[in-house]
Amino acid sequence: MASALTLFLPLLLILSSFSHKLAVVATADADAAILEAPSPLLADGDDDGGFIKGIVRSLLQNDRSTSEEADGATDGKPQGSLYETDFGIFDRGILGRAPPGVSSLTNNVPETLNVVPGTTQVFVFEKALIFGREEEEREKQRDVELRRREAGYEEGEGDDERESGSLDLEDIEDIEDGEGGTEGQPRLSRRQSNNSTTRTVYFSANTCIQPQLLSPTISGAAPQLTMYVSTTSENISPGPSSNPNHQKWYVFEEGAVMVALNVSSDVYIGISAPNISTTMLSGLYNFQLAASVDDYYHSYDNQTDANLIWVDSDSSASLLITHNLTDSTDAVTDNDIMNVQPYVMFAQNIDDRSADGVRFSYCGLQTYAQIAATKNGKFTSMVTTGMTLAGLGNLPKQQFYFSGLNASSSYVGILAALPQNGTGQIGSNVVGGGGKVARATSFQTKATNANCEVIFDLPFCNETAYAVPSNPTRFTNATQLAQVYDKYASDMFDIFTNVLAQIPCEAPDTQRYSLARTCADCSAAYKNWLCSVAIPRCSDFSDNSTWLQPRAISQPNPITGEFLAPALAAQFPNTTAFNSSRNPFIDETIAPGPYKEVLPCEDLCYNLVQSCPSDIGFSCPQPGYIGFNTSYGQRSEADENGFVTCNYPGSAHYFSAGPVGPQLSLLAVALVSVAAVMLM
Ligand SMILES: *[C@@H]1O[C@H](CO)[C@@H](O)[C@H](O)[C@H]1NC(C)=O
Ligand SMILES: *[C@@H]1O[C@H](CO)[C@@H](O)[C@H](O)[C@H]1NC(C)=O
Ligand SMILES: *[C@@H]1O[C@H](CO)[C@@H](O)[C@H](O)[C@H]1NC(C)=O
Ligand SMILES: *[C@@H]1O[C@H](CO)[C@@H](O)[C@H](O)[C@H]1NC(C)=O
Ligand SMILES: *[C@@H]1O[C@H](CO)[C@@H](O)[C@H](O)[C@H]1NC(C)=O
Ligand SMILES: *[C@@H]1O[C@H](CO)[C@@H](O)[C@H](O)[C@H]1NC(C)=O
Ligand SMILES: *[C@@H]1O[C@H](CO)[C@@H](O)[C@H](O)[C@H]1NC(C)=O
Ligand SMILES: *[C@@H]1O[C@H](CO)[C@@H](O)[C@H](O)[C@H]1NC(C)=O
Ligand SMILES: *[C@@H]1O[C@H](CO)[C@@H](O)[C@H](O)[C@H]1NC(C)=O
Ligand SMILES: *[C@@H]1O[C@H](CO)[C@@H](O)[C@H](O)[C@H]1NC(C)=O
Ligand SMILES: *[C@@H]1O[C@H](CO)[C@@H](O)[C@H](O)[C@H]1NC(C)=O
Ligand SMILES: *[C@@H]1O[C@H](CO)[C@@H](O)[C@H](O)[C@H]1NC(C)=O
């Protein structure tokens, strides 16, 4: 027991002395077997840059072939369609009551078309479809089955019509007018009781391709498309030249538009492309339009907080996570949620204007975003994504790791949800199948030559996911670096487990060290503390935030081989806390050179002291006392504004609703008693 105490007491108190004890253990095991590789995220090396080029090429050809006949045309004739719309079992003969030259929309099936600047494409969403012919078919089927079972059913006159598989417009008008269908037509009266003289219809459109600037020196972006909507038969060709009294119009915002209407008749939609300046821009537009009686097929939300959280970056990569995908741990045990990745993500250097004008358009982002997690359903090589349980609450989240980024750069990340099974396929005939685009989240990369590297998915320190002090000349990739840190922490933990085994904490209640805390609590608290202390969170040395602790300032940067300029080094105290890392393992095994540490949060230490038997002798330095400022950090208001002022498992750049630490006033009281029994 005595040896265990001497091992663990200094560990918590004074940096230099605990360091040496740990160093012995660390170096002794340095040659031991390397751990299993952390489970890699799903990645697919296929980069589909060629896909976009193909589209652009075919568009240009399309442009040439249609532009001659298209000058000034607002006749609504569909131009060349980029994709063949798949109508499945439906055929135009049944669907199409549309006037000639007007495309008919089908519920939740997107239409993708080109539109030449200065022209309009017209569509109709017919009343028969709005009031549910498909539903009609299904109900007919149900009725037939019902009739088979209910032998005494007396067939009404409407049944023959239902059997014929199609309902005439007149019938639907009857229904809407509230006439007829009351006798012998249970289906129709049912609908009437739901008051379906009007029905809400959701129209949405995304700009997939837009005219491009002729030169990068020109500022601005292509003007937005406009959606014209008419619900009157007096205007079956809505567009800029039609009577404004018979239509409403909605200019796209960042390549997207969402319009909900309560309608009782056919709805005509015109998608109009503005004239463009031929000295500034060239090319045509391509858009996707969908109508739905269920919900928007395409949607965006720039109001709600971004569902994306920036965890950390290094010079060339960044790690981001989504919010918890569920509030319930039950979902984890059934495991389905862990097998499906519901989101795709796009990232854009804020200096790159390629996605300007389409930031709310899923298909526009697929065409123009600098980095897309998937293109054409395939994951690109710059992005790895997967599900994780790490972070507060251990609830499922999707995690994105972007590599190949530029140093000292600002990016925005845009998350888009797809209602599908994770293959990245957008679903035709799926409610919301066009994707839901969320508000952008900003993130930055670290400076060039920053000796910090993002690691994540560690087997032992499974909550650790942030940039750590690194040395690219010794460790060529983050996986290797992660293994070294994780093995060190896991070795330390094994020693602790041996110590804990000698404490009677699993004994009957009367002999236990605390009724409130168990050995498992102690173990968990120790692991949280250990992983945060043994694997420091690393920041740029050039970052002058007050909460950062400079480390290893007397050592050379491994990338440049340079020492700090003497004038700069002279600004810091010539003490161990500044001249070396938190523990000698880092300086000896990693040798990262000067970096700044986001210190572990003090509550990790308090929680450890509270959770473990006092026999072990854990103790924490307290604010204001020697060693505190260079060992532990404190949470502050800045943590609610996207800063990480101290490190804890699951720390990330949270805004507003940041995680709340333990109640420190209570902890402080507890610490007084701990200090009283502290063995020196
Ligand atoms: C586009 O230009 C043509 C010809 O100059 C003009 O007739 C048309 O009204 C313009 N369209 C719009 C939407 O401004
Ligand atoms: C009434 O109509 C709404 C919307 O069309 C639908 O969601 C709801 O299920 C219907 N209610 C009944 C009782 O059919
Ligand atoms: C049905 O809706 C119409 C128009 O919205 C309204 O005037 C009428 O009162 C409603 N009828 C019932 C039974 O709710
Ligand atoms: C459609 O009507 C419903 C019920 O009257 C109403 O709640 C809803 O706001 C209306 N929607 C639109 C887009 O006008
Ligand atoms: C989206 O919201 C953000 C934050 O409120 C705002 O800065 C930005 O201008 C909005 N974007 C658009 C296109 O409205
Ligand atoms: C990490 O490991 C601990 C056991 O040490 C386990 O209880 C926890 O669920 C794990 N967390 C994750 C995110 O896998
Ligand atoms: C996930 O849920 C936990 C527990 O409710 C919460 O503490 C945490 O902040 C949530 N994480 C995110 C990223 O929303
Ligand atoms: C990196 O910077 C170069 C030069 O400014 C730029 O062309 C490139 O698009 C940038 N890449 C990323 C991923 O930001
Ligand atoms: C997802 O859907 C696609 C196409 O419908 C199918 O091929 C694939 O097997 C599905 N994947 C899963 C995991 O269900
Ligand atoms: C990382 O480096 C190790 C050792 O050099 C190598 O085995 C491994 O394949 C590398 N991993 C990646 C992802 O490059
Ligand atoms: C941080 O402080 C140092 C020394 O005072 C200065 O040289 C450096 O420019 C500062 N860094 C930033 C990002 O302001
Ligand atoms: C720091 O202190 C040590 C001994 O205390 C001394 O040898 C060394 O020169 C000092 N370094 C600087 C930069 O002053």
Short mmCIF file of N, CA and C in Angstrom, two decimals, residues 406-514:
data_model
loop_
_atom_site.label_atom_id
_atom_site.label_comp_id
_atom_site.label_asym_id
_atom_site.label_seq_id
_atom_site.Cartn_x
_atom_site.Cartn_y
_atom_site.Cartn_z
N ASN A 406 -6.45 23.68 -45.85
CA ASN A 406 -5.33 24.62 -45.81
C ASN A 406 -5.12 25.11 -44.38
N ALA A 407 -3.86 25.39 -44.02
CA ALA A 407 -3.56 25.91 -42.68
C ALA A 407 -4.07 27.33 -42.54
N SER A 408 -4.29 27.75 -41.29
CA SER A 408 -4.72 29.12 -40.96
C SER A 408 -5.88 29.59 -41.81
N SER A 409 -6.82 28.70 -42.08
CA SER A 409 -7.94 29.08 -42.94
C SER A 409 -9.26 28.90 -42.21
N SER A 410 -10.25 29.67 -42.65
CA SER A 410 -11.58 29.54 -42.08
C SER A 410 -12.48 28.81 -43.07
N TYR A 411 -13.28 27.93 -42.53
CA TYR A 411 -14.19 27.14 -43.36
C TYR A 411 -15.59 27.23 -42.80
N VAL A 412 -16.56 26.93 -43.65
CA VAL A 412 -17.89 26.66 -43.12
C VAL A 412 -18.22 25.21 -43.44
N GLY A 413 -18.89 24.57 -42.50
CA GLY A 413 -19.36 23.21 -42.71
C GLY A 413 -20.88 23.27 -42.80
N ILE A 414 -21.45 22.59 -43.77
CA ILE A 414 -22.89 22.59 -43.94
C ILE A 414 -23.38 21.14 -43.91
N LEU A 415 -24.31 20.90 -43.00
CA LEU A 415 -24.82 19.55 -42.82
C LEU A 415 -26.12 19.41 -43.59
N ALA A 416 -26.29 18.29 -44.24
CA ALA A 416 -27.56 18.04 -44.92
C ALA A 416 -28.05 16.66 -44.54
N ALA A 417 -29.33 16.59 -44.23
CA ALA A 417 -29.93 15.31 -43.84
C ALA A 417 -30.64 14.71 -45.03
N LEU A 418 -30.49 13.43 -45.19
CA LEU A 418 -31.19 12.73 -46.25
C LEU A 418 -32.03 11.63 -45.64
N PRO A 419 -33.28 11.54 -46.00
CA PRO A 419 -34.13 10.52 -45.40
C PRO A 419 -33.92 9.17 -46.08
N GLN A 420 -32.77 8.61 -45.92
CA GLN A 420 -32.51 7.34 -46.61
C GLN A 420 -31.69 6.46 -45.69
N ASN A 421 -31.25 5.36 -46.24
CA ASN A 421 -30.63 4.38 -45.37
C ASN A 421 -29.12 4.49 -45.28
N GLY A 422 -28.57 5.63 -45.65
CA GLY A 422 -27.16 5.82 -45.44
C GLY A 422 -26.29 5.61 -46.65
N THR A 423 -26.88 5.30 -47.77
CA THR A 423 -26.06 5.09 -48.96
C THR A 423 -25.79 6.40 -49.69
N GLY A 424 -26.41 7.48 -49.21
CA GLY A 424 -26.19 8.77 -49.85
C GLY A 424 -27.06 8.97 -51.08
N GLN A 425 -27.94 8.03 -51.36
CA GLN A 425 -28.83 8.17 -52.50
C GLN A 425 -30.00 9.08 -52.12
N ILE A 426 -30.30 10.00 -53.00
CA ILE A 426 -31.47 10.83 -52.76
C ILE A 426 -32.66 10.06 -53.27
N GLY A 427 -33.72 10.09 -52.48
CA GLY A 427 -34.83 9.23 -52.84
C GLY A 427 -35.93 9.92 -53.61
N SER A 428 -36.14 9.49 -54.85
CA SER A 428 -37.34 9.87 -55.56
C SER A 428 -38.46 9.08 -54.90
N ASN A 429 -39.65 9.67 -54.84
CA ASN A 429 -40.78 8.99 -54.20
C ASN A 429 -40.62 8.83 -52.70
N VAL A 430 -39.72 9.62 -52.10
CA VAL A 430 -39.54 9.59 -50.65
C VAL A 430 -39.87 10.98 -50.13
N VAL A 431 -40.69 11.05 -49.09
CA VAL A 431 -41.02 12.35 -48.50
C VAL A 431 -39.72 13.00 -48.01
N GLY A 432 -39.47 14.23 -48.43
CA GLY A 432 -38.25 14.91 -48.00
C GLY A 432 -37.00 14.37 -48.67
N GLY A 433 -37.17 13.61 -49.74
CA GLY A 433 -36.03 12.93 -50.37
C GLY A 433 -35.00 13.85 -50.99
N GLY A 434 -35.33 15.14 -51.13
CA GLY A 434 -34.38 16.08 -51.75
C GLY A 434 -33.35 16.62 -50.79
N GLY A 435 -33.47 16.25 -49.50
CA GLY A 435 -32.46 16.67 -48.54
C GLY A 435 -32.87 17.92 -47.79
N LYS A 436 -32.40 18.00 -46.54
CA LYS A 436 -32.66 19.17 -45.69
C LYS A 436 -31.32 19.78 -45.35
N VAL A 437 -31.14 21.03 -45.76
CA VAL A 437 -29.85 21.68 -45.57
C VAL A 437 -29.90 22.56 -44.32
N ALA A 438 -28.91 22.43 -43.48
CA ALA A 438 -28.89 23.16 -42.21
C ALA A 438 -27.99 24.39 -42.31
N ARG A 439 -28.09 25.23 -41.30
CA ARG A 439 -27.26 26.43 -41.23
C ARG A 439 -25.79 26.04 -41.13
N ALA A 440 -24.95 26.89 -41.69
CA ALA A 440 -23.52 26.60 -41.71
C ALA A 440 -22.88 26.78 -40.34
N THR A 441 -21.87 25.97 -40.06
CA THR A 441 -21.05 26.09 -38.85
C THR A 441 -19.64 26.51 -39.27
N SER A 442 -19.07 27.48 -38.58
CA SER A 442 -17.71 27.92 -38.94
C SER A 442 -16.67 27.12 -38.18
N PHE A 443 -15.56 26.88 -38.83
CA PHE A 443 -14.42 26.30 -38.11
C PHE A 443 -13.13 26.78 -38.75
N GLN A 444 -12.05 26.70 -37.98
CA GLN A 444 -10.76 27.18 -38.45
C GLN A 444 -9.73 26.07 -38.37
N THR A 445 -8.72 26.19 -39.20
CA THR A 445 -7.59 25.28 -39.08
C THR A 445 -6.46 25.98 -38.35
N LYS A 446 -5.53 25.20 -37.83
CA LYS A 446 -4.41 25.77 -37.09
C LYS A 446 -3.33 26.26 -38.05
N ALA A 447 -2.35 26.96 -37.49
CA ALA A 447 -1.32 27.61 -38.30
C ALA A 447 -0.42 26.59 -39.00
N THR A 448 0.26 27.04 -40.01
CA THR A 448 1.26 26.21 -40.68
C THR A 448 2.30 25.79 -39.65
N ASN A 449 2.81 24.60 -39.77
CA ASN A 449 3.82 24.08 -38.86
C ASN A 449 3.33 23.92 -37.43
N ALA A 450 2.02 23.98 -37.23
CA ALA A 450 1.52 23.75 -35.88
C ALA A 450 1.80 22.28 -35.54
N ASN A 451 2.40 22.07 -34.37
CA ASN A 451 2.76 20.71 -33.96
C ASN A 451 1.62 20.09 -33.16
N CYS A 452 0.41 20.25 -33.67
CA CYS A 452 -0.78 19.65 -33.06
C CYS A 452 -1.44 18.80 -34.13
N GLU A 453 -2.00 17.67 -33.73
CA GLU A 453 -2.65 16.82 -34.71
C GLU A 453 -3.92 16.23 -34.09
N VAL A 454 -5.00 16.24 -34.87
CA VAL A 454 -6.27 15.72 -34.36
C VAL A 454 -6.23 14.19 -34.32
N ILE A 455 -6.56 13.64 -33.16
CA ILE A 455 -6.72 12.18 -33.06
C ILE A 455 -8.13 11.88 -32.54
N PHE A 456 -8.64 10.72 -32.87
CA PHE A 456 -9.99 10.34 -32.41
C PHE A 456 -10.13 8.84 -32.55
N ASP A 457 -11.22 8.29 -32.03
CA ASP A 457 -11.49 6.85 -32.08
C ASP A 457 -10.38 6.03 -31.42
N LEU A 458 -9.91 6.49 -30.26
CA LEU A 458 -8.89 5.72 -29.53
C LEU A 458 -9.58 4.56 -28.82
N PRO A 459 -8.93 3.39 -28.77
CA PRO A 459 -9.60 2.25 -28.13
C PRO A 459 -9.76 2.42 -26.61
N PHE A 460 -8.73 2.89 -25.93
CA PHE A 460 -8.87 3.02 -24.48
C PHE A 460 -9.47 4.39 -24.11
N CYS A 461 -8.79 5.46 -24.47
CA CYS A 461 -9.34 6.79 -24.18
C CYS A 461 -10.41 7.09 -25.22
N ASN A 462 -11.52 6.38 -25.08
CA ASN A 462 -12.54 6.39 -26.13
C ASN A 462 -13.31 7.69 -26.20
N GLU A 463 -13.09 8.59 -25.24
CA GLU A 463 -13.76 9.89 -25.29
C GLU A 463 -12.82 10.97 -25.82
N THR A 464 -11.59 10.60 -26.07
CA THR A 464 -10.61 11.60 -26.49
C THR A 464 -10.74 11.86 -27.98
N ALA A 465 -10.99 13.11 -28.34
CA ALA A 465 -11.08 13.48 -29.75
C ALA A 465 -10.74 14.96 -29.85
N TYR A 466 -9.48 15.26 -30.08
CA TYR A 466 -9.05 16.65 -30.24
C TYR A 466 -7.61 16.64 -30.73
N ALA A 467 -7.05 17.83 -30.93
CA ALA A 467 -5.67 17.93 -31.39
C ALA A 467 -4.73 17.72 -30.20
N VAL A 468 -3.68 16.95 -30.40
CA VAL A 468 -2.71 16.65 -29.34
C VAL A 468 -1.33 17.05 -29.83
N PRO A 469 -0.38 17.28 -28.90
CA PRO A 469 0.98 17.60 -29.32
C PRO A 469 1.52 16.50 -30.22
N SER A 470 2.14 16.88 -31.31
CA SER A 470 2.54 15.87 -32.28
C SER A 470 3.94 16.14 -32.80
N ASN A 471 4.42 15.20 -33.56
CA ASN A 471 5.74 15.34 -34.17
C ASN A 471 5.73 14.56 -35.47
N PRO A 472 5.42 15.23 -36.57
CA PRO A 472 5.26 14.53 -37.85
C PRO A 472 6.55 13.85 -38.33
N THR A 473 7.68 14.24 -37.80
CA THR A 473 8.90 13.56 -38.23
C THR A 473 9.03 12.20 -37.54
N ARG A 474 8.42 12.05 -36.37
CA ARG A 474 8.45 10.75 -35.69
C ARG A 474 7.23 9.90 -36.00
N PHE A 475 6.09 10.57 -36.15
CA PHE A 475 4.84 9.83 -36.38
C PHE A 475 4.23 10.35 -37.67
N THR A 476 4.24 9.50 -38.68
CA THR A 476 3.86 9.98 -40.00
C THR A 476 2.35 10.18 -40.14
N ASN A 477 1.58 9.53 -39.31
CA ASN A 477 0.14 9.77 -39.41
C ASN A 477 -0.53 9.77 -38.05
N ALA A 478 -1.74 10.30 -38.04
CA ALA A 478 -2.46 10.50 -36.79
C ALA A 478 -2.80 9.17 -36.11
N THR A 479 -3.00 8.14 -36.90
CA THR A 479 -3.34 6.83 -36.33
C THR A 479 -2.21 6.32 -35.45
N GLN A 480 -1.00 6.47 -35.97
CA GLN A 480 0.18 6.05 -35.23
C GLN A 480 0.34 6.86 -33.94
N LEU A 481 0.14 8.16 -34.06
CA LEU A 481 0.25 9.05 -32.91
C LEU A 481 -0.79 8.68 -31.85
N ALA A 482 -2.00 8.43 -32.30
CA ALA A 482 -3.08 8.08 -31.39
C ALA A 482 -2.75 6.81 -30.62
N GLN A 483 -2.16 5.84 -31.31
CA GLN A 483 -1.82 4.57 -30.67
C GLN A 483 -0.82 4.77 -29.54
N VAL A 484 0.16 5.65 -29.77
CA VAL A 484 1.19 5.86 -28.77
C VAL A 484 0.60 6.50 -27.51
N TYR A 485 -0.20 7.53 -27.69
CA TYR A 485 -0.83 8.17 -26.54
C TYR A 485 -1.76 7.20 -25.81
N ASP A 486 -2.54 6.47 -26.59
CA ASP A 486 -3.55 5.62 -25.98
C ASP A 486 -2.90 4.50 -25.17
N LYS A 487 -1.81 3.98 -25.69
CA LYS A 487 -1.13 2.91 -24.98
C LYS A 487 -0.55 3.42 -23.67
N TYR A 488 -0.01 4.62 -23.72
CA TYR A 488 0.54 5.21 -22.50
C TYR A 488 -0.56 5.34 -21.44
N ALA A 489 -1.70 5.90 -21.85
CA ALA A 489 -2.80 6.09 -20.89
C ALA A 489 -3.30 4.75 -20.38
N SER A 490 -3.40 3.79 -21.26
CA SER A 490 -3.93 2.50 -20.84
C SER A 490 -2.97 1.78 -19.90
N ASP A 491 -1.67 1.95 -20.10
CA ASP A 491 -0.68 1.38 -19.17
C ASP A 491 -0.79 2.03 -17.78
N MET A 492 -0.96 3.34 -17.78
CA MET A 492 -1.14 4.05 -16.51
C MET A 492 -2.38 3.53 -15.79
N PHE A 493 -3.42 3.29 -16.57
CA PHE A 493 -4.67 2.83 -15.99
C PHE A 493 -4.52 1.45 -15.36
N ASP A 494 -3.74 0.60 -15.99
CA ASP A 494 -3.51 -0.75 -15.44
C ASP A 494 -2.86 -0.66 -14.07
N ILE A 495 -1.93 0.25 -13.92
CA ILE A 495 -1.27 0.40 -12.62
C ILE A 495 -2.28 0.82 -11.57
N PHE A 496 -3.10 1.78 -11.97
CA PHE A 496 -4.12 2.28 -11.05
C PHE A 496 -5.08 1.16 -10.65
N THR A 497 -5.46 0.34 -11.61
CA THR A 497 -6.38 -0.75 -11.33
C THR A 497 -5.80 -1.69 -10.27
N ASN A 498 -4.51 -1.93 -10.35
CA ASN A 498 -3.86 -2.77 -9.35
C ASN A 498 -3.92 -2.14 -7.97
N VAL A 499 -3.76 -0.83 -7.93
CA VAL A 499 -3.85 -0.14 -6.64
C VAL A 499 -5.26 -0.24 -6.09
N LEU A 500 -6.22 0.02 -6.95
CA LEU A 500 -7.61 0.02 -6.52
C LEU A 500 -8.04 -1.35 -6.01
N ALA A 501 -7.44 -2.40 -6.59
CA ALA A 501 -7.79 -3.76 -6.20
C ALA A 501 -7.45 -4.01 -4.73
N GLN A 502 -6.57 -3.20 -4.17
CA GLN A 502 -6.17 -3.40 -2.78
C GLN A 502 -7.02 -2.61 -1.81
N ILE A 503 -7.97 -1.85 -2.33
CA ILE A 503 -8.85 -1.04 -1.48
C ILE A 503 -10.17 -1.79 -1.34
N PRO A 504 -10.72 -1.88 -0.13
CA PRO A 504 -11.95 -2.65 0.05
C PRO A 504 -13.19 -1.90 -0.42
N CYS A 505 -13.26 -1.67 -1.70
CA CYS A 505 -14.41 -0.89 -2.15
C CYS A 505 -15.57 -1.75 -2.61
N GLU A 506 -15.31 -2.99 -2.97
CA GLU A 506 -16.43 -3.86 -3.33
C GLU A 506 -16.89 -4.67 -2.12
N ALA A 507 -16.39 -4.30 -0.93
CA ALA A 507 -16.75 -4.98 0.32
C ALA A 507 -18.17 -4.61 0.74
N PRO A 508 -18.72 -5.28 1.77
CA PRO A 508 -20.05 -4.92 2.25
C PRO A 508 -20.11 -3.43 2.61
N ASP A 509 -21.33 -2.91 2.59
CA ASP A 509 -21.55 -1.48 2.79
C ASP A 509 -20.78 -0.90 3.98
N THR A 510 -20.77 -1.65 5.09
CA THR A 510 -20.17 -1.11 6.31
C THR A 510 -18.67 -0.85 6.15
N GLN A 511 -18.04 -1.63 5.27
CA GLN A 511 -16.60 -1.46 5.11
C GLN A 511 -16.23 -0.58 3.93
N ARG A 512 -17.23 -0.21 3.15
CA ARG A 512 -16.90 0.56 1.95
C ARG A 512 -16.47 1.96 2.28
N TYR A 513 -15.63 2.54 1.43
CA TYR A 513 -15.10 3.87 1.74
C TYR A 513 -16.16 4.94 1.67
N SER A 514 -17.19 4.68 0.89
CA SER A 514 -18.25 5.68 0.79
C SER A 514 -19.51 4.97 0.35
#
